[in-house]
């Protein structure tokens, strides 16, 4: 298909190469350098989308990231489908597939259009006043209908195969925006040694200069000056140019978030490349040169395809060599539209009229008049006509008089320019309203930042260039790099965009006069919101949804403000400004997630024994960040059979557990004993060398936080273990107290969690199994009693051998350096097998300890449990005047009778295993809303006892021992008898082995 | 991400630090001497000011040291850092 | 009425049954010299309190003072999740009370708050999560609150975008579902209460910051000083969320509160793709889809006390990597807006609703990250507390003095569940 | 000491190699000691190592194959060859009660990361400014890499010593590989 509207020459497109692409199934052609929008316009295609609510036909309004209308879906195949992309930003590549959105069955014939005729119904805030009856209808009927109507594009259905990257960056001067101001700032800032980064959201740097054909800078045509400037910057090693990169967030301490699109513009990208990369950039100094956005005029039918911003038309003409129409009518309140008119006329587009809303014409008007172009002052625009494309426009004298309809296929408008202060506002800078611009501009910077050029209201090209140079030099100097001032470049042949109009055009009706195009918010909606008492701009925004579309109101915010001001009789500054939030333009979730996916989402921590367990087909479970072997099923076993076997083997002969994940802390120093005495509830000061003690640590609120075993290796050296989950928190709490509460204590802490792997050897055969492997430690009961620690060697490897038991059996915990653990484990496992034992996992470990009534922190405790609740009062050192949590234990509620206490629970049906979390109740038929006596904390089938067992926390449980209560089951309740939590070997003889 | 001036390592990114809450809440020398109200207030009552806040930070993934800082809770800007145990510096808002 | 029997036209007929009323939603009066009750803070909770004072207790000389614009705080910044499946009996009672009010709120206020009980699903990713969620389910069942266990397949059926693919870092091992849970339109809640309260005579005074709390000789409150003049009142209810500490300091009180920025974000609007609310406390992800089509995603709080309504980027990125892990097809969607609110957090993560040591001064605060869902219930019991001078049985456990006697309601610690 | 072989935590993990851009070398059987205490009293220990214990923050001191890395005002990481006899004499060099010496040889796994792409790859997960003017040769610190805590020491302009907790080795290898894959190809 021929691109009828493409100029024979000119533009920044590579005509040598032709690209073909599809839009709604139809094949078109374009060239490298085109955007999807410019390529479609070259074919005379203006209808690109449908509006959010009324499904009105919409075309291309703008040429950049401010575009509210031309949203499309791009499908690269294989799950690579992206909704809501702006055709004005989509770089064209060969084979691109684009679809229009929010229409059915077709873009040119959309049944949703009916909404437009019911506009009165769907006006702002309507939802809040109806759809309430009957009561269930909202959920059943209205909401589904509204939801189906809402939304623009379709979310992808397949997982995204693309990769995303992250990069932390640092620089001395970050410049946002590669237009005239930004380029000059970069030139000036990089004259010294400063590391300069220039970020631009477009594929090519240059900003407004990319559209410039008439102006000259420093005696050269603008395009030449631009090329030379970019060459200079590229040649400087200290400068990095980031193109296709949007600085979307400005955070504390000059931390700027930048989304770099790496492959989006490529037809066939290298699969190894990230699709996008997130730059988290910390800059010493920042220069914001973010430019300005042209504002639409507000009049009925200002949204028809073919109605366009004047500056955008100029961009399509000069940058893409595309005529946006054949016959144009221009309505403007700003001089810049005359430049567009001039360029269009020169390109052979008939300019039927320039209707200026202002009473006095600018000087430039006479030049155009001289070229035979009709120019009229004091005009207004009353509306447009047409279906899928504007057919005519009605203009009239602003102060009354007959209107005339002018046939045209293009209406260009300019209401003036809005400085892009989004990032400045995000940096928490203070803005002020500039009456001469009809816009807000930066006033006071809060961070080490300076704005330059159009984004601070300097719309004159010469001013902008000079301002950029000033800002760049100032930034480099502030960062500590002396640089010279650049000479102010002379500029000729550019029109300064003076003049503006805000709000509704004179005499124009408010109905279907669009302010926020994408969300279909009209001047009437805003007036109505004000009438209904919504005077705060944030209220208007939320009530009408103006400014809340995917363009973040870049083209609509000021007109909305002006309309609210007019409706409430206030000045714009009194109405205020809605706060700008990140991101400046929408940012891909994947980009923000970066590398963090799958295995890199969160580290999976494994022990040195892990490869062995994996090879033996262990079933694993996640415990915090650790992956631990839960059980070791044999080929014919299910989970319960495996666990039963592992438990039986341990009780009858021997079991081997990988306990390496236990936290370990080496506590060293002359005051180590004193410190532990204060940190744990136990009496530890007098703990003998070579002895161990169970340690219980509380929070200052009196509730159990962690437990472990404390072994004394020397007068000033302790080996302390913590729970797997509590390792980091306990070490951090210890450091906290040492550094901030008790700095007088001479104690130093070192985490040895990962240095020592731990092999727990438990069961009657433990001593026999280990004896051959350990030569220099006397394992005899008398020489090595329970709760003691010895240092020696196992298989020649240095070990710290603990005689401790978490099973109630004769037990040892072998600590060996991690890199040797695999080899030691192999040898011990062989011995265990030889002794008729088995390797067991965390599930059997849970069962074995439950049979003994040992509590597990985080299972029997939940942050609301005291030592007394667990029946562990005995661990509290007698006569200790203080320890962490002691004072809180004296609080009324922690001494209250009737607190929940740890008990054993036996179901009358021995086969029934309760569910953990089941509530304990007094009667079989609880009335709804009745409160529980407690809950089941642990429940297992016990092979040893040949029945199920459970532990629970029950109000005044120890007084109720022997009582019969009820526990919930999935289907109802079950009878349970309260018993001692020690189900097995209550006398504790087996530990003595 | 804040940039936090560690008194030992210099300015470092926030994710290297852990927050320690309000500073200058010394644990009573003799907790037993506190009545329930005093103990409850020590544990839980916080100034939580909108303005300059004296707070504790620890360079957990750096030098490991706790230190105190004055930070403005509206601008989030750090005004000064100082040693644990040192008195709160006088500084104008 | 079976939904299928409705056509677009009947929808429109329904729609016309209440012709649009274009009068102002609420009066904007100048502050009067004196009121029976002054409420500080015109968020959802404050406005609901005023509404119930007027509607249930006949106290209509009520002023609600707002330093900014009504509903502009956390009411208009949260992720709009409504649920009552809490673990602790006290919490469950409070939130269930609120949930029952949600069910008829649109009709009670004659304002469509779009309460949408589409179901709230909490995911279990490990053995511990399963135990915790089942404990919730059993406790809720006993309390008469709906909450049920779903297998991974059932969870996927209820929420098709859920990722059950193997090799996930955090596999979905099951879920707890409260079908009556869902979402509501946050702004509409503030506007609906404001409109209804205003109609009953309550003065809602915006852009009116309280600068002092006056006390009489006995130490009881006698009124407030504001940026719009002095206002006398014998009863003052502070419902200032993140700014509670600041307001209470005016009465010389130091609260067990810390204020943190809490972030949330939305995607660009897309056609319906996400039918319910999904929460994963283990990897800190909360997501639903608004009626407008945006995916609404809750992030975490920043680590430090702050009154700046902007948090760190790393908080949002951490949330989105979790969302993308659970729902890999959303990776190409784009973040449209990211904002923050200031939440006031208590040591036990449960609110404070009741009396203070200062006679006539009442406080409703400490809702942390979960206040929106409680709005109707909170307002009703707080109104009762102010009107009668004594707490309603439902909020009695949430007293300020629990931090002195140790009777904490530690939902967070007990359940490892953010709320 | 031991008759048993010492396992390499990096065994079985794919480490990226980019010819001319990036080389990752597992740092075999290192011996590591955590030294904590007051610098003033620890000079003898430095002497025993043949170096002056660094007291300037984030600086490393080396003596032949031995190194002492400043990790905090009262904390150093001592690196020596595994069979260096000095290790047995160090404890004795600490005046009584002046500090703590703990063997953490197996706690961490180390890599040498070198090449022109080293800083770019590290900066995929490490938030520090690794410009040589800022993080100069001879500087070292504990910091973050992705979601792991690491120790980073710049031994030469393009050479870093990288230590991570033993159980994080797989994660670190994965993260560095992903970062390297992207660094390998420069976007057009």
Coordinates of N, CA and C in Angstrom, one line a residue, chain A residues 78-203:
Chain A
X78 N 4.7 -15.4 21.2 CA 5.3 -16.2 22.2 C 5.1 -15.6 23.6
X79 N 4.0 -15.0 23.8 CA 3.7 -14.4 25.2 C 4.2 -13.0 25.2
X80 N 4.8 -12.5 24.2 CA 5.3 -11.1 24.2 C 4.2 -10.2 23.7
X81 N 3.1 -10.1 24.4 CA 2.0 -9.2 24.0 C 2.0 -8.0 25.0
X82 N 2.0 -6.8 24.5 CA 2.0 -5.7 25.5 C 0.9 -4.7 25.1
X83 N 0.0 -4.5 26.1 CA -1.1 -3.5 25.8 C -0.8 -2.1 26.1
X84 N -1.6 -1.2 25.6 CA -1.6 0.2 26.0 C -0.3 1.0 25.6
X85 N 0.4 0.5 24.6 CA 1.6 1.2 24.1 C 1.2 2.4 23.3
X86 N 1.9 3.5 23.4 CA 1.6 4.7 22.6 C 2.2 4.6 21.2
X87 N 1.4 4.6 20.2 CA 1.8 4.5 18.8 C 2.9 5.6 18.5
X88 N 2.8 6.7 19.3 CA 3.7 7.8 19.0 C 5.1 7.5 19.6
X89 N 5.2 6.4 20.4 CA 6.5 6.1 21.0 C 7.0 4.8 20.5
X90 N 6.2 4.0 19.8 CA 6.6 2.7 19.4 C 7.5 2.8 18.1
X91 N 8.8 2.5 18.3 CA 9.7 2.6 17.1 C 9.3 1.5 16.1
X92 N 9.3 1.8 14.9 CA 8.9 0.9 13.9 C 10.0 -0.1 13.6
X93 N 9.6 -1.4 13.4 CA 10.6 -2.4 13.0 C 9.9 -3.3 12.0
X94 N 10.7 -4.0 11.3 CA 10.1 -4.9 10.2 C 9.3 -6.0 10.8
X95 N 8.1 -6.2 10.4 CA 7.3 -7.3 10.9 C 6.5 -6.9 12.2
X96 N 6.5 -5.7 12.5 CA 5.8 -5.3 13.7 C 4.3 -5.6 13.6
X97 N 3.7 -6.1 14.6 CA 2.3 -6.4 14.6 C 1.6 -5.6 15.7
X98 N 0.7 -4.7 15.3 CA -0.1 -3.9 16.2 C -1.6 -4.0 16.0
X99 N -2.3 -3.9 17.1 CA -3.7 -4.0 17.1 C -4.3 -2.8 17.9
X100 N -5.5 -2.4 17.4 CA -6.2 -1.3 18.2 C -6.9 -2.0 19.3
X101 N -7.3 -1.2 20.3 CA -7.9 -1.7 21.5 C -9.3 -1.2 21.8
X102 N -9.9 -1.8 22.8 CA -11.2 -1.3 23.4 C -12.2 -1.1 22.3
X103 N -12.3 -2.0 21.4 CA -13.4 -1.9 20.4 C -13.9 -3.3 20.0
X104 N -15.1 -3.3 19.6 CA -15.7 -4.6 19.1 C -16.9 -4.3 18.2
X105 N -17.0 -4.9 17.1 CA -16.0 -5.9 16.6 C -14.8 -5.3 15.9
X106 N -15.0 -4.0 15.4 CA -13.9 -3.4 14.7 C -13.6 -2.0 15.1
X107 N -12.4 -1.5 14.8 CA -12.1 -0.1 15.1 C -13.0 0.8 14.4
X108 N -13.4 0.5 13.2 CA -14.2 1.5 12.4 C -15.7 1.3 12.7
X109 N -16.0 0.1 13.3 CA -17.4 -0.1 13.7 C -17.4 -0.7 15.1
X110 N -17.7 0.1 16.1 CA -17.5 -0.3 17.5 C -18.9 -0.2 18.2
X111 N -19.4 -1.4 18.6 CA -20.7 -1.4 19.3 C -20.7 -0.6 20.6
X112 N -19.5 -0.5 21.2 CA -19.3 0.3 22.4 C -19.7 1.7 22.2
X113 N -19.7 2.1 21.0 CA -20.0 3.5 20.6 C -21.3 3.9 21.2
X114 N -22.2 3.0 21.5 CA -23.5 3.3 22.0 C -23.4 4.0 23.3
X115 N -22.3 3.8 24.1 CA -22.1 4.5 25.3 C -22.2 6.0 25.1
X116 N -21.7 6.4 24.0 CA -21.6 7.8 23.7 C -23.0 8.5 23.8
X117 N -24.0 7.7 23.3 CA -25.3 8.3 23.3 C -26.0 8.3 24.7
X118 N -25.4 7.4 25.6 CA -25.9 7.4 26.9 C -24.9 8.2 27.8
X119 N -24.2 9.1 27.2 CA -23.2 9.9 28.0 C -23.8 10.5 29.2
X120 N -25.0 11.0 29.1 CA -25.6 11.6 30.3 C -25.6 10.6 31.5
X121 N -25.8 9.4 31.2 CA -25.8 8.3 32.2 C -24.5 8.1 32.8
X122 N -23.5 8.1 32.0 CA -22.1 7.7 32.4 C -21.3 8.8 32.8
X123 N -21.9 10.0 33.0 CA -21.1 11.2 33.3 C -20.4 11.0 34.7
X124 N -19.5 11.9 35.0 CA -18.7 11.7 36.2 C -19.5 11.5 37.5
X125 N -19.1 10.5 38.3 CA -19.7 10.3 39.5 C -21.1 9.6 39.5
X126 N -21.5 9.3 38.3 CA -22.8 8.6 38.2 C -22.9 7.3 38.9
X127 N -21.8 6.6 38.9 CA -21.8 5.3 39.5 C -22.2 5.3 41.0
X128 N -21.7 6.4 41.6 CA -21.9 6.5 43.1 C -23.3 6.7 43.5
X129 N -24.2 7.1 42.5 CA -25.5 7.5 42.9 C -26.5 6.4 42.6
X130 N -26.1 5.4 41.9 CA -27.1 4.4 41.5 C -26.5 3.0 41.5
X131 N -27.1 2.1 40.8 CA -26.6 0.7 40.8 C -26.7 0.1 42.1
X132 N -27.5 0.7 43.1 CA -27.5 0.2 44.4 C -28.6 -0.8 44.7
X133 N -29.6 -0.8 43.8 CA -30.8 -1.6 44.1 C -31.0 -2.6 43.0
X134 N -31.5 -3.8 43.3 CA -31.5 -4.4 44.6 C -30.1 -4.7 45.1
X135 N -30.0 -4.9 46.5 CA -28.8 -4.9 47.2 C -27.7 -5.8 46.5
X136 N -28.1 -7.0 46.1 CA -27.1 -7.9 45.6 C -26.7 -7.6 44.1
X137 N -27.5 -6.7 43.5 CA -27.3 -6.5 42.1 C -25.9 -5.9 41.7
X138 N -25.4 -5.1 42.7 CA -24.1 -4.5 42.3 C -23.1 -5.6 42.0
X139 N -23.0 -6.6 42.9 CA -22.0 -7.7 42.7 C -22.4 -8.6 41.6
X140 N -23.7 -8.9 41.5 CA -24.1 -9.9 40.6 C -24.3 -9.3 39.1
X141 N -24.6 -8.1 39.0 CA -25.0 -7.6 37.7 C -24.2 -6.4 37.3
X142 N -24.4 -5.3 38.0 CA -23.8 -4.0 37.6 C -22.3 -4.1 37.5
X143 N -21.7 -4.6 38.5 CA -20.2 -4.5 38.5 C -19.6 -5.3 37.4
X144 N -20.1 -6.6 37.2 CA -19.6 -7.3 36.0 C -19.7 -6.6 34.7
X145 N -20.9 -5.9 34.5 CA -21.1 -5.2 33.3 C -20.1 -4.0 33.2
X146 N -19.9 -3.3 34.3 CA -19.0 -2.1 34.3 C -17.6 -2.6 34.1
X147 N -17.3 -3.7 34.8 CA -15.9 -4.2 34.6 C -15.6 -4.6 33.2
X148 N -16.6 -5.2 32.6 CA -16.3 -5.6 31.2 C -16.1 -4.4 30.3
X149 N -16.9 -3.4 30.6 CA -16.7 -2.2 29.8 C -15.4 -1.5 30.0
X150 N -14.9 -1.6 31.3 CA -13.7 -0.8 31.6 C -12.5 -1.5 31.1
X151 N -11.3 -0.8 31.4 CA -10.1 -1.4 31.0 C -9.8 -1.0 29.5
X152 N -8.6 -0.9 29.1 CA -8.3 -0.6 27.7 C -7.8 -1.8 27.0
X153 N -6.5 -2.1 27.2 CA -6.0 -3.3 26.4 C -6.2 -4.6 27.2
X154 N -5.8 -5.7 26.6 CA -5.9 -7.0 27.3 C -4.5 -7.3 27.9
X155 N -4.6 -7.9 29.2 CA -3.4 -8.3 29.8 C -2.9 -9.6 29.1
X156 N -1.5 -9.7 29.0 CA -1.0 -10.9 28.4 C -1.5 -12.2 29.1
X157 N -1.6 -13.3 28.4 CA -2.1 -14.5 29.1 C -1.0 -15.5 29.4
X158 N 0.1 -15.3 28.7 CA 1.2 -16.3 28.9 C 2.4 -15.6 29.7
X159 N 3.1 -16.4 30.4 CA 4.3 -15.9 31.1 C 5.2 -15.2 30.1
X160 N 5.8 -14.1 30.6 CA 6.7 -13.3 29.8 C 8.0 -14.0 29.6
X161 N 8.4 -14.4 28.4 CA 9.7 -15.0 28.3 C 10.9 -14.1 28.3
X162 N 10.7 -12.8 28.3 CA 11.8 -11.8 28.2 C 12.5 -11.7 29.5
X163 N 13.8 -11.2 29.4 CA 14.6 -10.9 30.6 C 14.7 -9.4 30.8
X164 N 14.9 -9.1 32.1 CA 15.1 -7.7 32.4 C 16.3 -7.6 33.3
X165 N 16.9 -6.4 33.3 CA 18.2 -6.2 34.0 C 18.1 -5.1 35.0
X166 N 19.1 -5.1 35.9 CA 19.2 -4.0 36.8 C 20.6 -3.5 36.9
X167 N 20.8 -2.2 37.1 CA 22.1 -1.6 37.1 C 22.1 -0.5 38.1
X168 N 22.9 -0.6 39.2 CA 23.1 0.6 40.0 C 24.2 1.5 39.4
X169 N 23.9 2.7 39.2 CA 24.8 3.7 38.6 C 25.0 4.9 39.5
X170 N 26.2 5.5 39.2 CA 26.5 6.7 39.9 C 27.1 7.7 38.9
X171 N 26.9 8.9 39.1 CA 27.5 9.9 38.3 C 27.6 11.3 39.1
X172 N 28.4 12.2 38.5 CA 28.6 13.5 39.1 C 27.4 14.4 38.7
X173 N 27.1 14.4 37.4 CA 26.0 15.2 36.9 C 25.1 14.3 36.0
X174 N 23.8 14.3 36.4 CA 22.8 13.6 35.6 C 22.0 14.6 35.0
X175 N 21.8 14.5 33.6 CA 21.0 15.5 32.9 C 19.8 14.7 32.3
X176 N 18.6 15.1 32.6 CA 17.4 14.5 32.1 C 16.9 15.3 31.0
X177 N 16.9 14.7 29.8 CA 16.3 15.4 28.7 C 17.4 15.8 27.7
X178 N 17.4 15.4 26.5 CA 18.4 15.6 25.5 C 18.0 16.6 24.5
X179 N 17.2 17.6 24.8 CA 16.8 18.7 24.0 C 17.9 19.7 24.0
X180 N 17.5 20.9 23.5 CA 18.5 22.0 23.4 C 19.2 22.3 24.8
X181 N 18.3 22.4 25.8 CA 18.9 22.7 27.1 C 19.7 21.6 27.7
X182 N 19.3 20.4 27.5 CA 20.0 19.2 28.0 C 21.3 19.0 27.3
X183 N 21.3 19.2 26.0 CA 22.6 19.1 25.3 C 23.6 20.1 25.7
X184 N 23.1 21.4 25.8 CA 24.1 22.4 26.2 C 24.6 22.1 27.6
X185 N 23.7 21.7 28.5 CA 24.1 21.3 29.9 C 25.1 20.2 29.8
X186 N 25.0 19.3 29.0 CA 25.9 18.2 28.9 C 27.3 18.7 28.4
X187 N 27.2 19.6 27.4 CA 28.5 20.1 26.8 C 29.2 20.9 27.9
X188 N 28.5 21.7 28.7 CA 29.1 22.5 29.7 C 29.6 21.6 30.9
X189 N 28.8 20.7 31.3 CA 29.2 19.9 32.5 C 30.3 18.9 32.2
X190 N 30.5 18.5 30.9 CA 31.5 17.5 30.6 C 32.8 18.1 30.1
X191 N 32.9 19.4 30.3 CA 34.1 20.1 29.9 C 35.3 19.8 30.8
X192 N 34.9 19.3 32.0 CA 36.0 18.9 33.0 C 36.0 17.4 33.1
X193 N 36.3 16.9 34.3 CA 36.5 15.5 34.6 C 35.2 14.8 35.1
X194 N 34.1 15.6 35.3 CA 32.9 15.1 35.9 C 32.3 13.9 35.0
X195 N 31.8 12.9 35.7 CA 31.1 11.8 35.1 C 29.7 12.3 34.8
X196 N 29.4 12.4 33.5 CA 28.1 13.0 33.1 C 27.3 11.9 32.4
X197 N 26.0 11.8 32.8 CA 25.1 11.0 32.2 C 23.9 11.8 31.6
X198 N 23.6 11.6 30.3 CA 22.5 12.3 29.7 C 21.4 11.3 29.3
X199 N 20.2 11.5 29.8 CA 19.2 10.5 29.6 C 18.1 11.2 28.7
X200 N 17.7 10.4 27.7 CA 16.6 10.9 26.9 C 15.6 9.8 26.5
X201 N 14.3 10.1 26.6 CA 13.3 9.1 26.4 C 13.1 8.7 25.0
X202 N 13.7 9.5 24.1 CA 13.5 9.1 22.7 C 14.6 8.4 22.1
X203 N 14.4 7.8 20.9 CA 15.5 7.0 20.3 C 16.6 7.9 19.8

